[in-house]
Coordinates of C-alpha atoms and ligand atoms in Angstrom, one line a residue:
X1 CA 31.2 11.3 27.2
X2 CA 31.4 9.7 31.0
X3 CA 30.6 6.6 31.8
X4 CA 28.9 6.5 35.1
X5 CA 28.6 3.1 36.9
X6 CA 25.6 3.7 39.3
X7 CA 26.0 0.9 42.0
X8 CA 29.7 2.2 42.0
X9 CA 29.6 6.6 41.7
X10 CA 28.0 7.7 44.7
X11 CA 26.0 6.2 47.6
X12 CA 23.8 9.0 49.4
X13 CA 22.0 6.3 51.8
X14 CA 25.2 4.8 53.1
X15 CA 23.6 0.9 52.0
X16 CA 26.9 0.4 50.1
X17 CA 25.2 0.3 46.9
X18 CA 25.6 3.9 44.3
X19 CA 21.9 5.4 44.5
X20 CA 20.8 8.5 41.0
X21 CA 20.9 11.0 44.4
X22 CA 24.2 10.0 45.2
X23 CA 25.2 10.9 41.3
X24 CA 23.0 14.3 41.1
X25 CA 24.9 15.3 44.1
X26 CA 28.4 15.1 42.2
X27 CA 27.4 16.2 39.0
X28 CA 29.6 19.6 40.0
X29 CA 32.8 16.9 39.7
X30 CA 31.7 16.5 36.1
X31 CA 31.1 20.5 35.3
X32 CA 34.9 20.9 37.0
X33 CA 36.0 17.4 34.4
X34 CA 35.2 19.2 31.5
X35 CA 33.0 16.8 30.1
X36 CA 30.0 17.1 27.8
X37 CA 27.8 14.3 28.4
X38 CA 27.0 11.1 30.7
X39 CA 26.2 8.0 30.1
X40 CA 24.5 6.1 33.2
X41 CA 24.7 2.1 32.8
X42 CA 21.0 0.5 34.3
X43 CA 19.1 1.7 37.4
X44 CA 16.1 0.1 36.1
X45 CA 14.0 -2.3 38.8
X46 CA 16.3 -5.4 38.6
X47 CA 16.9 -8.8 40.7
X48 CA 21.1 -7.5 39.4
X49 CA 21.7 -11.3 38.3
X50 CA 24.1 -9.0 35.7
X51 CA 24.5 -5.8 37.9
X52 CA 21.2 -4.4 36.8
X53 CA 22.0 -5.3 32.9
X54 CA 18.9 -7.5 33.3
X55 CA 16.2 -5.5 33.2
X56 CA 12.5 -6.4 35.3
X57 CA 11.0 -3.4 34.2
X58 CA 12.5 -0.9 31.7
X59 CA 10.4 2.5 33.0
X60 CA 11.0 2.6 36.2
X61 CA 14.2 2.6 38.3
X62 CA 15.0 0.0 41.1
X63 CA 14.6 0.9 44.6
X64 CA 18.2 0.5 45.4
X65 CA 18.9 3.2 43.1
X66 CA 15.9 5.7 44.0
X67 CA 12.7 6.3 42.5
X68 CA 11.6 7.7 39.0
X69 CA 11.7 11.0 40.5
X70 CA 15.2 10.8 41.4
X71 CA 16.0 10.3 37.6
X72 CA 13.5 12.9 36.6
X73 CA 16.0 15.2 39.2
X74 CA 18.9 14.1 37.4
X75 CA 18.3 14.5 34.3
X76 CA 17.0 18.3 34.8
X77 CA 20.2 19.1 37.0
X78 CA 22.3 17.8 34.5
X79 CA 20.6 19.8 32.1
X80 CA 20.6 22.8 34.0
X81 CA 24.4 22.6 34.2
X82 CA 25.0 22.0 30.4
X83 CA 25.3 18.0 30.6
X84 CA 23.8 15.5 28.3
X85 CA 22.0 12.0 29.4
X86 CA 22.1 8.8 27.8
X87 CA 20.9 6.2 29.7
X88 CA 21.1 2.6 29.0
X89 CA 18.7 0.4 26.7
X90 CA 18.6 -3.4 27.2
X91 CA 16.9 -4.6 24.4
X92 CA 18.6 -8.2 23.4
X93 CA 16.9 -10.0 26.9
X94 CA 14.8 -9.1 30.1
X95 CA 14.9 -10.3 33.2
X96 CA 13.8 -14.0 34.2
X97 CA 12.1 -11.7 37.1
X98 CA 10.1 -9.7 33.9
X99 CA 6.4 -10.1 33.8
X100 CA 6.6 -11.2 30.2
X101 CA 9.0 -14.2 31.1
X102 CA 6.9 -14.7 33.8
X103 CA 4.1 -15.5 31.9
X104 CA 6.0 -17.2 29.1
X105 CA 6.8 -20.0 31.9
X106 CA 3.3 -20.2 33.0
X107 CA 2.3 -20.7 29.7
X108 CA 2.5 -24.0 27.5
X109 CA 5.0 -24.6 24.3
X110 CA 3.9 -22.6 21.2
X111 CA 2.1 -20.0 23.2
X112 CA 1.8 -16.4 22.0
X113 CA 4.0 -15.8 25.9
X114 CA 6.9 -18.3 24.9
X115 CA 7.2 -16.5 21.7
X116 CA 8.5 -13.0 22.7
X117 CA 11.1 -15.0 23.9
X118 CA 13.8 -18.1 22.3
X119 CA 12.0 -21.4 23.5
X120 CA 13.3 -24.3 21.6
X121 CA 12.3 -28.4 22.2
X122 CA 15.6 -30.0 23.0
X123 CA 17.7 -32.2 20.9
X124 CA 17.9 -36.3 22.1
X125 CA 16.2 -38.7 24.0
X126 CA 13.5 -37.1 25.8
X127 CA 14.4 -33.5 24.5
X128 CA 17.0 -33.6 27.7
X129 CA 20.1 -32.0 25.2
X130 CA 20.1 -28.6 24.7
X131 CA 18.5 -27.8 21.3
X132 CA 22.3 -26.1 20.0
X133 CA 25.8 -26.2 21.0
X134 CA 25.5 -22.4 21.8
X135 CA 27.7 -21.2 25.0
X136 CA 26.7 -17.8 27.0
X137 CA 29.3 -15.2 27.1
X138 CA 29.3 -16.1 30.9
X139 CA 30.3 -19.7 30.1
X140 CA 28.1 -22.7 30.3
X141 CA 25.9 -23.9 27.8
X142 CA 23.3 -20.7 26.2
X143 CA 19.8 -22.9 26.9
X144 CA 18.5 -23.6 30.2
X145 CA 15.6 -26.0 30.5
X146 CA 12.1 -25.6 32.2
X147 CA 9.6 -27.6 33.4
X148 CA 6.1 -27.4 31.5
X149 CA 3.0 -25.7 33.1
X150 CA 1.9 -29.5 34.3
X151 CA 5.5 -29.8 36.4
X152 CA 7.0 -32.0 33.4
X153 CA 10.5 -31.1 32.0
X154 CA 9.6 -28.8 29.3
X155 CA 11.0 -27.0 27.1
X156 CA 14.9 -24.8 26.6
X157 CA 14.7 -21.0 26.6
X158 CA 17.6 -19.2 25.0
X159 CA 20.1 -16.8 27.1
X160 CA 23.0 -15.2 25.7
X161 CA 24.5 -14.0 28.9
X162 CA 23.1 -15.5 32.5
X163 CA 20.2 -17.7 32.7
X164 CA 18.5 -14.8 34.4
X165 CA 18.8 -12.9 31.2
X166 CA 16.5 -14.6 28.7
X167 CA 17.0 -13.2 24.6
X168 CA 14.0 -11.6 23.6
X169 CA 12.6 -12.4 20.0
X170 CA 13.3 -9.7 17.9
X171 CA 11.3 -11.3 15.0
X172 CA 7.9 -10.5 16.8
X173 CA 6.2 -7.1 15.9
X174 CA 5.4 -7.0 19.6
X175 CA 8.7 -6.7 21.1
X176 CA 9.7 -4.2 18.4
X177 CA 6.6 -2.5 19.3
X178 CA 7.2 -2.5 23.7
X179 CA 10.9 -1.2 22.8
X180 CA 9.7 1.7 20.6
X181 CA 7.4 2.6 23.3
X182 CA 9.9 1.9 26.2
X183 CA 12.3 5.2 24.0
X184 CA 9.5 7.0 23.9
X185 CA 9.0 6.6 27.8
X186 CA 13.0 7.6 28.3
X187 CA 12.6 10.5 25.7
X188 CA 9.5 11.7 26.9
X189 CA 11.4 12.4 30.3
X190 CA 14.3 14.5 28.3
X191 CA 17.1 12.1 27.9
X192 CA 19.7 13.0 25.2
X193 CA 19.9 9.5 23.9
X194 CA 20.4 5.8 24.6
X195 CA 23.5 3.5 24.8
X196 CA 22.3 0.5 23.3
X197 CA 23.6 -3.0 24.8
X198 CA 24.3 -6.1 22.6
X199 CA 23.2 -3.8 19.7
X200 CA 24.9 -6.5 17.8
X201 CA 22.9 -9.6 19.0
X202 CA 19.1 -9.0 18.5
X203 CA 18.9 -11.1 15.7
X204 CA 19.7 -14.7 15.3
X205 CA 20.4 -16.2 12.5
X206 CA 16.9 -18.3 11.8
X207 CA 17.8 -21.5 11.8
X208 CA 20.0 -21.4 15.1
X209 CA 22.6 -23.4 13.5
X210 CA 25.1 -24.8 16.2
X211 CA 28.4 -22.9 15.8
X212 CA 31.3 -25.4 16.9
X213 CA 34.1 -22.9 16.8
X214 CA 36.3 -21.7 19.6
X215 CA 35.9 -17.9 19.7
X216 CA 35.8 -14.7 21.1
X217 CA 32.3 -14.6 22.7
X218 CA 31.7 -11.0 22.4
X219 CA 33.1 -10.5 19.0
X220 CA 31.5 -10.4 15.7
X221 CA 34.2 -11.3 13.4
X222 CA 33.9 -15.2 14.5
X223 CA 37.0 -18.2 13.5
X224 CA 37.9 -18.2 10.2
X225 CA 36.2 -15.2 8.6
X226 CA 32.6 -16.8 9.6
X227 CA 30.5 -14.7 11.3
X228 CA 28.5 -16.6 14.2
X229 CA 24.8 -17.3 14.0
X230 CA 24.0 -14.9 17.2
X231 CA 26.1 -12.0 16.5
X232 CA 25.9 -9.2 14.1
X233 CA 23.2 -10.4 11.5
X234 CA 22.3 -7.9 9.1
X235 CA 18.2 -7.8 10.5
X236 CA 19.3 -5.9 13.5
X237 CA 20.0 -2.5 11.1
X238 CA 16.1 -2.3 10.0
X239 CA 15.7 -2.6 13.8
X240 CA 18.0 0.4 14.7
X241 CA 16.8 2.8 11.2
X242 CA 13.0 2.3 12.9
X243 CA 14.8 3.8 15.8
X244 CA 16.4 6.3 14.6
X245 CA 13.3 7.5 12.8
X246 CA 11.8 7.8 16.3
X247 CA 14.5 9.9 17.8
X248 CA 14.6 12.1 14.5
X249 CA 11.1 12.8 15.6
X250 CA 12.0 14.4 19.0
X251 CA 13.0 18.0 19.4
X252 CA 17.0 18.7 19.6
X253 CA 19.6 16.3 19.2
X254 CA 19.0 12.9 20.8
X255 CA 21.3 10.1 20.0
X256 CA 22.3 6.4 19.8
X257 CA 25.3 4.3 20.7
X258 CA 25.8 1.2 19.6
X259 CA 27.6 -1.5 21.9
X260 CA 28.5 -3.8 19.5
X261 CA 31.6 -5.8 20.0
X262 CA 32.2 -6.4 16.0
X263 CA 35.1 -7.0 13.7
X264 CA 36.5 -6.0 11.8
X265 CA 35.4 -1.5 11.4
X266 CA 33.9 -1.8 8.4
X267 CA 30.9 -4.2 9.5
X268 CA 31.0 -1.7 12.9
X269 CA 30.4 1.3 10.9
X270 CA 27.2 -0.3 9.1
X271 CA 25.5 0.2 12.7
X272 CA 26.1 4.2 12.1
X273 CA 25.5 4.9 8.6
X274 CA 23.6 8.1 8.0
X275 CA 19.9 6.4 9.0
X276 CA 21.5 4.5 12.0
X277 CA 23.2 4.8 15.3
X278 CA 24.6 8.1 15.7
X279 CA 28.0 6.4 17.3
X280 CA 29.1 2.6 17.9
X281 CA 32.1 1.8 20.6
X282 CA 35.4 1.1 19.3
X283 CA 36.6 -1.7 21.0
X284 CA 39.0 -2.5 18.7
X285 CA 40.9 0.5 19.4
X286 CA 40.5 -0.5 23.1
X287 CA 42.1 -4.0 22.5
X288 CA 44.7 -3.0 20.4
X289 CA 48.5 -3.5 21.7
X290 CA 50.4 -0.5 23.1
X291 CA 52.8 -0.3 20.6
X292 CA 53.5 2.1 17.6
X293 CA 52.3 0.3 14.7
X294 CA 49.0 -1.2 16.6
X295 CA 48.4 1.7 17.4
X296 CA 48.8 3.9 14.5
X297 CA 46.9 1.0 12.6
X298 CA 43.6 1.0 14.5
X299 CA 43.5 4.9 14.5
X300 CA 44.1 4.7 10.5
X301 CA 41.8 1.8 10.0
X302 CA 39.0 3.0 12.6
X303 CA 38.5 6.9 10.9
X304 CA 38.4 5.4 7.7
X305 CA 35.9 2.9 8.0
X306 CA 33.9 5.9 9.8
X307 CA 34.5 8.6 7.7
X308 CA 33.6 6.1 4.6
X309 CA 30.0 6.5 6.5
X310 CA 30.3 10.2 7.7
X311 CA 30.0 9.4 11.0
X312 CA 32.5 10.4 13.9
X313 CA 34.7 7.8 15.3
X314 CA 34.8 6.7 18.8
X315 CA 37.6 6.2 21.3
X316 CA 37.4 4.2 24.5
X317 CA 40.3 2.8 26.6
X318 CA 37.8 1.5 29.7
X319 CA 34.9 0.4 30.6
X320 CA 32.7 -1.8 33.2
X321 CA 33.5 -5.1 31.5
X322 CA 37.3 -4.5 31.3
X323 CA 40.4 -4.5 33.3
X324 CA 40.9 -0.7 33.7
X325 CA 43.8 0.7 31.7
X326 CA 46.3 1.8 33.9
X327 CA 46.5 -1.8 34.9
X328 CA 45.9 -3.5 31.3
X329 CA 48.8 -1.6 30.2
X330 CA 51.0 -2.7 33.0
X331 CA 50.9 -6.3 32.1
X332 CA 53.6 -7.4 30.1
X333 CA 53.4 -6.5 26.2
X334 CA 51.5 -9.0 24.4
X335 CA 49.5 -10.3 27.6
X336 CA 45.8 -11.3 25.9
X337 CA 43.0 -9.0 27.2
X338 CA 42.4 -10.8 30.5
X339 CA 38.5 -11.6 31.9
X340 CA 39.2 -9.7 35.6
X341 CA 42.9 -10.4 37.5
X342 CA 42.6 -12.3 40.9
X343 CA 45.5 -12.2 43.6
X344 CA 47.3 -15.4 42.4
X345 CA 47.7 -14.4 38.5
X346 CA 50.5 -12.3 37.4
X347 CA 50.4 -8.9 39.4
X348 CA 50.6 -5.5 36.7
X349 CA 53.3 -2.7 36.9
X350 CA 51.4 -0.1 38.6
X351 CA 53.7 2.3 37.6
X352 CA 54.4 1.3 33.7
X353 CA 50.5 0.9 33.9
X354 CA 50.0 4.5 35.1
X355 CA 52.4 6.1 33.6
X356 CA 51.4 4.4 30.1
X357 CA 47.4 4.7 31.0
X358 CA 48.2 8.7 31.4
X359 CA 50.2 8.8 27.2
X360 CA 47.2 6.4 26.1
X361 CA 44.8 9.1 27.5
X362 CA 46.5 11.6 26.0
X363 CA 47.1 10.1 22.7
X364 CA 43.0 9.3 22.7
X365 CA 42.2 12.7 24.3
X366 CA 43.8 14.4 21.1
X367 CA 42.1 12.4 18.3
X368 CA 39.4 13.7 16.1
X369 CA 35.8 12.2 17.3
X370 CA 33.7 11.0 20.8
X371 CA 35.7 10.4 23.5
X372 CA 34.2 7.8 26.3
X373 CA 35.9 7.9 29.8
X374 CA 35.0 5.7 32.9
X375 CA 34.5 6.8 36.3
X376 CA 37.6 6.5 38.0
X377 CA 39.7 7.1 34.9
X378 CA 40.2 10.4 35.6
X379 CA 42.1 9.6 39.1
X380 CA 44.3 6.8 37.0
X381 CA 42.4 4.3 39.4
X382 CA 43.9 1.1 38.7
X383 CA 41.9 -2.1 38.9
X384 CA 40.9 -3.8 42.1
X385 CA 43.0 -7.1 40.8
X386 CA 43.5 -8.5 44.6
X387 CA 40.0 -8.9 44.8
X388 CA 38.6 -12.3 47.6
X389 CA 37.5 -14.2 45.4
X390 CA 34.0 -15.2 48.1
X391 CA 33.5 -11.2 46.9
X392 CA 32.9 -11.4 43.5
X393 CA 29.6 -11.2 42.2
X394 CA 30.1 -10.9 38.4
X395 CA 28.1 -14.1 37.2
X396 CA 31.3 -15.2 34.9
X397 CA 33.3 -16.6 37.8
X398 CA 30.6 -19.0 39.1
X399 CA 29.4 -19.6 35.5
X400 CA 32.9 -20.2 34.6
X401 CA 33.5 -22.5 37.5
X402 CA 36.2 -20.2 38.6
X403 CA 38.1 -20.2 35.3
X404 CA 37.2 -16.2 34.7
X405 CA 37.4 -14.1 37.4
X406 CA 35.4 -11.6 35.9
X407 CA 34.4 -7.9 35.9
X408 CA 34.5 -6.5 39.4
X409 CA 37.7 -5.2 39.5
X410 CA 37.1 -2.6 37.4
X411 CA 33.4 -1.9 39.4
X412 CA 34.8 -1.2 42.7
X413 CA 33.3 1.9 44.2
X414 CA 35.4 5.1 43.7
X415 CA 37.6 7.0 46.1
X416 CA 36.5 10.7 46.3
X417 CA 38.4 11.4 49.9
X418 CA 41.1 10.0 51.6
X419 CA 40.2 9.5 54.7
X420 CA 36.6 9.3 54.8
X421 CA 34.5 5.9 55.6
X422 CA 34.6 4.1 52.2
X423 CA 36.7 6.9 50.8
X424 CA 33.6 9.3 50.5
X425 CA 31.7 6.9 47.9
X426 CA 29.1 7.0 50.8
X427 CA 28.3 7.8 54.4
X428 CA 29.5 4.8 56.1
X429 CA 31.7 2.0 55.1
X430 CA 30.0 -0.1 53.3
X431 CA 30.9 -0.7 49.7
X432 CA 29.0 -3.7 48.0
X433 CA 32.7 -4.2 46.5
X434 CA 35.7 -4.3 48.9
X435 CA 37.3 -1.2 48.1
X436 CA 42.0 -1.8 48.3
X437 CA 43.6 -0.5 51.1
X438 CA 45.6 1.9 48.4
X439 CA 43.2 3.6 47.3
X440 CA 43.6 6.7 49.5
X441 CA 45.9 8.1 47.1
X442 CA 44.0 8.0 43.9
X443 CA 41.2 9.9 45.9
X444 CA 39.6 13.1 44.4
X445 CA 40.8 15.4 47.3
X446 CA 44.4 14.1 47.1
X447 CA 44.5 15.2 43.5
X448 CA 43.0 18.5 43.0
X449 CA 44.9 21.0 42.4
X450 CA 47.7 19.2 43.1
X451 CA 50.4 20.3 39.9
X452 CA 50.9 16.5 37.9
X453 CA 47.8 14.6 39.4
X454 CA 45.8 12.5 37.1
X455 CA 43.1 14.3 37.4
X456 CA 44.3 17.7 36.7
X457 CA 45.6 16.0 33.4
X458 CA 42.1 14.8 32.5
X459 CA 40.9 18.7 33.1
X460 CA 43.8 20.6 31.4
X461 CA 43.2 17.5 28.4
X462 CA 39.5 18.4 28.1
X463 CA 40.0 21.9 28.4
X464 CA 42.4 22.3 25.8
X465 CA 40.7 19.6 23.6
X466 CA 37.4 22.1 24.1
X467 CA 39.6 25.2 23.4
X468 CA 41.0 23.7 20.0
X469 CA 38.3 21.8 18.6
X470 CA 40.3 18.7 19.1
X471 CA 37.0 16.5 18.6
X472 CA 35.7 17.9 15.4
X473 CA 39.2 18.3 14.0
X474 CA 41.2 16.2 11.3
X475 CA 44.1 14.3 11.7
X476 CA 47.2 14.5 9.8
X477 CA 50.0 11.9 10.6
X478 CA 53.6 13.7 10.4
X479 CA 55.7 10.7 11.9
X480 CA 54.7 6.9 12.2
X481 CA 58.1 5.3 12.8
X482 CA 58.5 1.8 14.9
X483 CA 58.5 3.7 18.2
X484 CA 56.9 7.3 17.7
X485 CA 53.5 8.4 17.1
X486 CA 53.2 12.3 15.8
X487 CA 50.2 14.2 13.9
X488 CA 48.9 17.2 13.6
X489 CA 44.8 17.9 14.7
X490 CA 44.4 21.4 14.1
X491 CA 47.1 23.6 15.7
X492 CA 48.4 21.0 17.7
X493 CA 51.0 18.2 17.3
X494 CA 50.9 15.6 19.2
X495 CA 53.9 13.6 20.1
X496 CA 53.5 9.6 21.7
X497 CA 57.1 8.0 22.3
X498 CA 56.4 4.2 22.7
X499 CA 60.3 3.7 22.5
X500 CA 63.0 3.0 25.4
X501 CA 65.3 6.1 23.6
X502 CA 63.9 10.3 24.5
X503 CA 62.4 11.7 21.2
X504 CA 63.4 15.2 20.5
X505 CA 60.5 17.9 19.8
X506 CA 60.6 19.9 16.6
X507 CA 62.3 23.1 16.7
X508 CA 60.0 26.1 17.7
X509 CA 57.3 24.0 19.4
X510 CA 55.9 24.7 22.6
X511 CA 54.7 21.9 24.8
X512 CA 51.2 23.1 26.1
X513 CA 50.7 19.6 28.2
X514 CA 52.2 16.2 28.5
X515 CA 51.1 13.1 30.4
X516 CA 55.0 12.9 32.1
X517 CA 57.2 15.3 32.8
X518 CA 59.8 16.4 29.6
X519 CA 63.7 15.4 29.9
X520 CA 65.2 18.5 30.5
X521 CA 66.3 19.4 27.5
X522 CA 62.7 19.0 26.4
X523 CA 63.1 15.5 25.1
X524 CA 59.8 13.2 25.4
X525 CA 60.8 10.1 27.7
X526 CA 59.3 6.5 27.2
X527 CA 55.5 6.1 27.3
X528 CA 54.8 9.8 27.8
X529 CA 52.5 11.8 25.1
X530 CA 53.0 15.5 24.8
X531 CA 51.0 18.2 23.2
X532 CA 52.6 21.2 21.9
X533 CA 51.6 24.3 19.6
X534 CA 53.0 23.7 16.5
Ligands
NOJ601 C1 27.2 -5.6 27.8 C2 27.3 -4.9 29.2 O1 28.2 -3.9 29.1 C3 27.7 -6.0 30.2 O2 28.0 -5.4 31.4 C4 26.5 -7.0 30.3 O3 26.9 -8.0 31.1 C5 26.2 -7.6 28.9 N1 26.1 -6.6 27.9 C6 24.8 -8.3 29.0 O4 23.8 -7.3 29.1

C-alpha cells in the first residue's frame, strides 16, 4: 500500500499545491513501483487548518485539489491499471468551516446543533475555565470557548487536534447516520476502502473526567497502565462492526484501516477482529529502536497479537506525521521519536540514516502481512529537517509556542527530476513547502535504472516479494542473537546484521538482493539486510 500525500505528489497547475490530476498523471510511477494499492490522505473541500485533515465537506473535493470529477478520473485510471483506492475518512471532528459547526455556533446551549458536537459549560467563576484539564495533540488546552448567539461568552466546544477541528459526538444516532451515508457516497464512486483517522478517538469516556497525567498524546496505552478518557474506549468497536457491515454489503473486496495509535497489540488488534477493520497501523513497530532485540520483539509480539484475531499484520516505517526514516534512523540510538527536526537541533547521519532506512525496508519488505510505504520512501528521501521555521505551517509549532517543530519535514513536495523547476513536482517553482537544495539527487530520473539506487531496491523488493508470496507467507525465526536478525518466509532467508562485526551467510545460499553491497567474501556488513534463496 502507498501512501500518497496529495498537496505534496504532483502539482499539474503549477500553484505549488499537489492537485488528484497531478497524481492520475503518475500513477504509471506506481505500476513501474510494484505496488498494489494507494492510499490518498484528504482532498476533501477544506480551509487546511490541519492540511486538509479537517474536513468542510466530506463529498466533495477542495478546489485546490480539482473537482469530483478529477477523483472520479482517478479512481477509474487506477483501476484500469490494476491499483486499489482507499481514500481517507475523518470521522472523529469536522471542520470549524462545516455547515453543521456552523450552525451549532449560531445556535444556543442545549440545542439539537451543539449536540453533534462536544459543548460543555466551563468550570469557575463565570464558566471562564475550561470545563477539563484536557490538552490537544497540537498542544494547548483541548476546549476553546465561544460566545453565545446574543454576543455573551458562551459556552467550550471540545477539539482534540486544532481548534479548527471540533470532535463530533459520536453518541448521537445522527452523526453515525451522516458517516454511514458519507461511505456510501465514497463507495458508491468505486473506492476499494477507507483509512480511517483517529479510529481510536470517537468515543469519550462519558463523564469527561480530567486526565492529569503526562503522556503520549497520540497513544492509547496512557501513564501507568490507565487508559485516557479520549482514547481507545471500547464504544468505538460497535461503531466500526456497523461499518463493516456496510462495506460487507458492497460488491468485491472493499476494506478498512484503522489509524489508531494504541498500546500495547493486543488492544490494537481488537479494532480488526473478524467483524471489524480489515487492518489497523502498526506504529509500534514504527517506533521501536533499531536494534536486534526491539526489533525481533515487536515483529514477535505484533503477528501474534494479529494472528490471535486472524487478521494480517501491518508494517509501516513512515508516514505524514513522522520524521521520515532514513533520517529517524540517523539520529543517535536511543534518540526519542522527535515531533519534526529544525536547523538548530541535532543534525541526523544521512548516511547511517540511509544506509539503515534501506536494511529496515528490507527487513519490513520481507515480513509476512500489508506493507504501507510513503511517497518519497522509495527514493530514500530524507526529511526536510533545515526547514525556516516562518515556513512551517503544521499547527503544532504555533500551538506549541515553538516547542514542536512539527510535521512538515516529512510533507515536502517530492523530487521527480533533477533539474526541473521544483524538481518536476510541478510546472514552475512553486512548492507550498521549500523544497532542500539536495534534493536533486534523490530525484526519480537520477535513480532509475541506475544499478544500487533506492528506488531500484524498492522495485526489485516488491517484485521479488510479489514473486514469492512474501506477504501471505509465514515467518519462521532461524537466528535472533544480540546483533543479527535471520528467518525464513517461504523460500527465502532473510539476513538483518545490526552489529559493528560482517555476519557470514550459510553455506549454499544465494543472495537474490541486499539493501548494501556484500563484503567480498559474501559477508553481510553493518546495517545492511540481504535476501537470499535458501
Ligand atoms: C492523524 C492524521 O494522520 C494527522 O495528520 C492529523 O493531524 C490528525 N489525525 C488529526 O486529524
Amino acid at each position: 500500500m502507498y501512501q500518497i500525500y496529495p498537496r505534496s505528489f504532483s502539482d499539474i497547475d503549477g500553484d505549488g499545491i499537489g492537485d488528484l490530476p497531478g497524481i492520475t498523471a503518475r500513477l504509471g510511477h506506481l505500476v513501474e513501483l510494484g505496488v498494489d494499492a494507494v492510499w490518498l490522505s484528504p482532498f476533501y473541500p477544506s480551509p487546511q487548518a490541519d492540511a486538509g485533515y479537517d474536513v468542510a465537506d466530506y463529498r466533495d473535493v477542495d478546489p485546490i485539489f480539482g473537482r469530483l470529477a478529477d477523483a472520479d478520473e482517478l479512481i477509474a485510471q487506477a483501476h484500469a491499471r490494476g491499483l486499489r483506492v482507499i481514500v481517507d475518512l475523518v470521522p472523529n471532528h469536522t471542520s470549524s468551516a462545516h455547515p453543521w459547526f456552523v450552525e451549532a455556533l449560531a445556535a444556543p446551549a442545549g440545542s439539537p446543533a451543539r449536540a453533534r458536537y462536544v459543548f460543555r459549560d466551563g468550570r469557575g467563576t463565570d464558566g471562564a475555565e475550561p470545563p477539563n484539564t484536557w490538552r490537544s495533540v497540537f498542544g494547548g488546552p483541548a476546549w476553546t470557548r465561544v460566545p453565545d448567539p446574543d454576543g455573551r461568552p458562551g459556552q467550550w466546544y471540545l477539539h482534540l487536534f486544532d481548534v479548527g477541528q471540533p470532535d463530533l459526538n459520536w453518541d448521537l444516532p445522527e452523526v453515525r447516520a451522516e458517516f454511514e451515508d458519507v461511505l456510501r457516497f465514497w463507495l458508491d464512486r468505486g473506492v476499494d476502502g477507507f483509512r480511517v483517522d483517529v479510529a481510536h478517538g470517537l468515543v469519550k469516556q462519558a463523564d469527561l473526567a480530567d486526565w492529569h497525567y503526562p503522556e503520549e498524546p497520540l497513544s492509547g496505552g496512557g501513564s501507568e497502565g490507565v487508559r485516557p478518557p479520549m482514547w481507545d474506549q471500547d464504544g468505538v468497536h460497535e461503531i466500526y462492526r456497523d461499518w463493516r457491515r456496510l462495506l460487507d454489503s458492497y460488491p468485491g473486496e472493499r476494506i478498512l484501516v484503522a489509524e489508531a495509535w494504541v498500546q500495547p497489540a493486543e488492544r490494537l488488534a481488537a479494532y480488526v477482529r473478524p467483524d471489524e477493520m480489515h487492518q489497523a497501523f502498526n506504529f509500534e513497530y514504527l517506533l521501536a529502536a533499531w536494534t536486534a532485540p526491539a526489533q525481533y520483539a515487536v515483529i514477535t509480539r505484533s503477528l501474534a497479537a494479529t494472528d490471535a484475531v486472524g487478521a494480517p499484520t501491518t508494517w509501516v516505517l513512515s508516514n505524514h506525521d513522522v520524521v521520515r526514516h532514513a533520517s529517524r534512523l540517523g539520529l543517535p540510538p536511543g534518540t526519542p521519536k522527535p515531533n519534526g527536526i529544525g536547523a538548530g537541533d541535532p543534525q541526523p547521519d544521512a548516511a547511517v540514516g540511509l544506509r539503515r532506512a534501506r536494511a529496515a525496508t528490507l527487513l519490513m519488505l520481507a515480513l509476512p502481512g500489508s506493507a504501507y510505504l510513503y511517497q518519497g520512501e522509495e527514493l530514500g528521501l530524507p526529511e526536510h529537517t533545515t526547514m525556516d521555521d516562518d515556513a512551517r505551517q503544521d499547527p503544532t509549532w504555533k500551538r506549541s509556542g515553538g516547542a514542536e517543530r512539527g510535521r512538515d519535514g516529512c510533507r515536502v513536495p517530492i523530487p521527480w527530476e533533477a533539474d526541473a523547476p521544483s524538481y518536476g513536482f510541478g510546472p514552475t517553482d512553486a512548492s507550498w513547502l521549500p523544497q532542500p537544495a539536495l534534493w536533486a539527487e534523490y530525484a526519480l530520473d537520477r535513480q532509475r535504472e541506475v544499478a544500487g539506487a533506492t528506488y531500484e531496491m524498492y522495485r526489485a523488493a516488491l517484485m521479488l516479494r510479489r514473486e514469492h508470496g512474501l506477504g501471505r507467507g509465514t515467518l519462521s525465526w532461524v537466528d535472533t542473537a544480540d546483533d543479527v536478525l535471520a528467518f525464513r518466509n517461504g523460500d527465502l532467508l532473510v539476513v538483518t546484521n545490526f552489529g559493528a562485526d560482517p555476519v557470514g551467510l550459510p553455506a549454499g545460499t544465494q543472495p537474490l538482493l541486499s539493501s548494501g553491497p556484500l563484503d567480498s567474501d559474501g559477508g553481510v556488513p553493518t546495517d545492511v539486510t540481504v535476501w537470499a534463496r535458501a
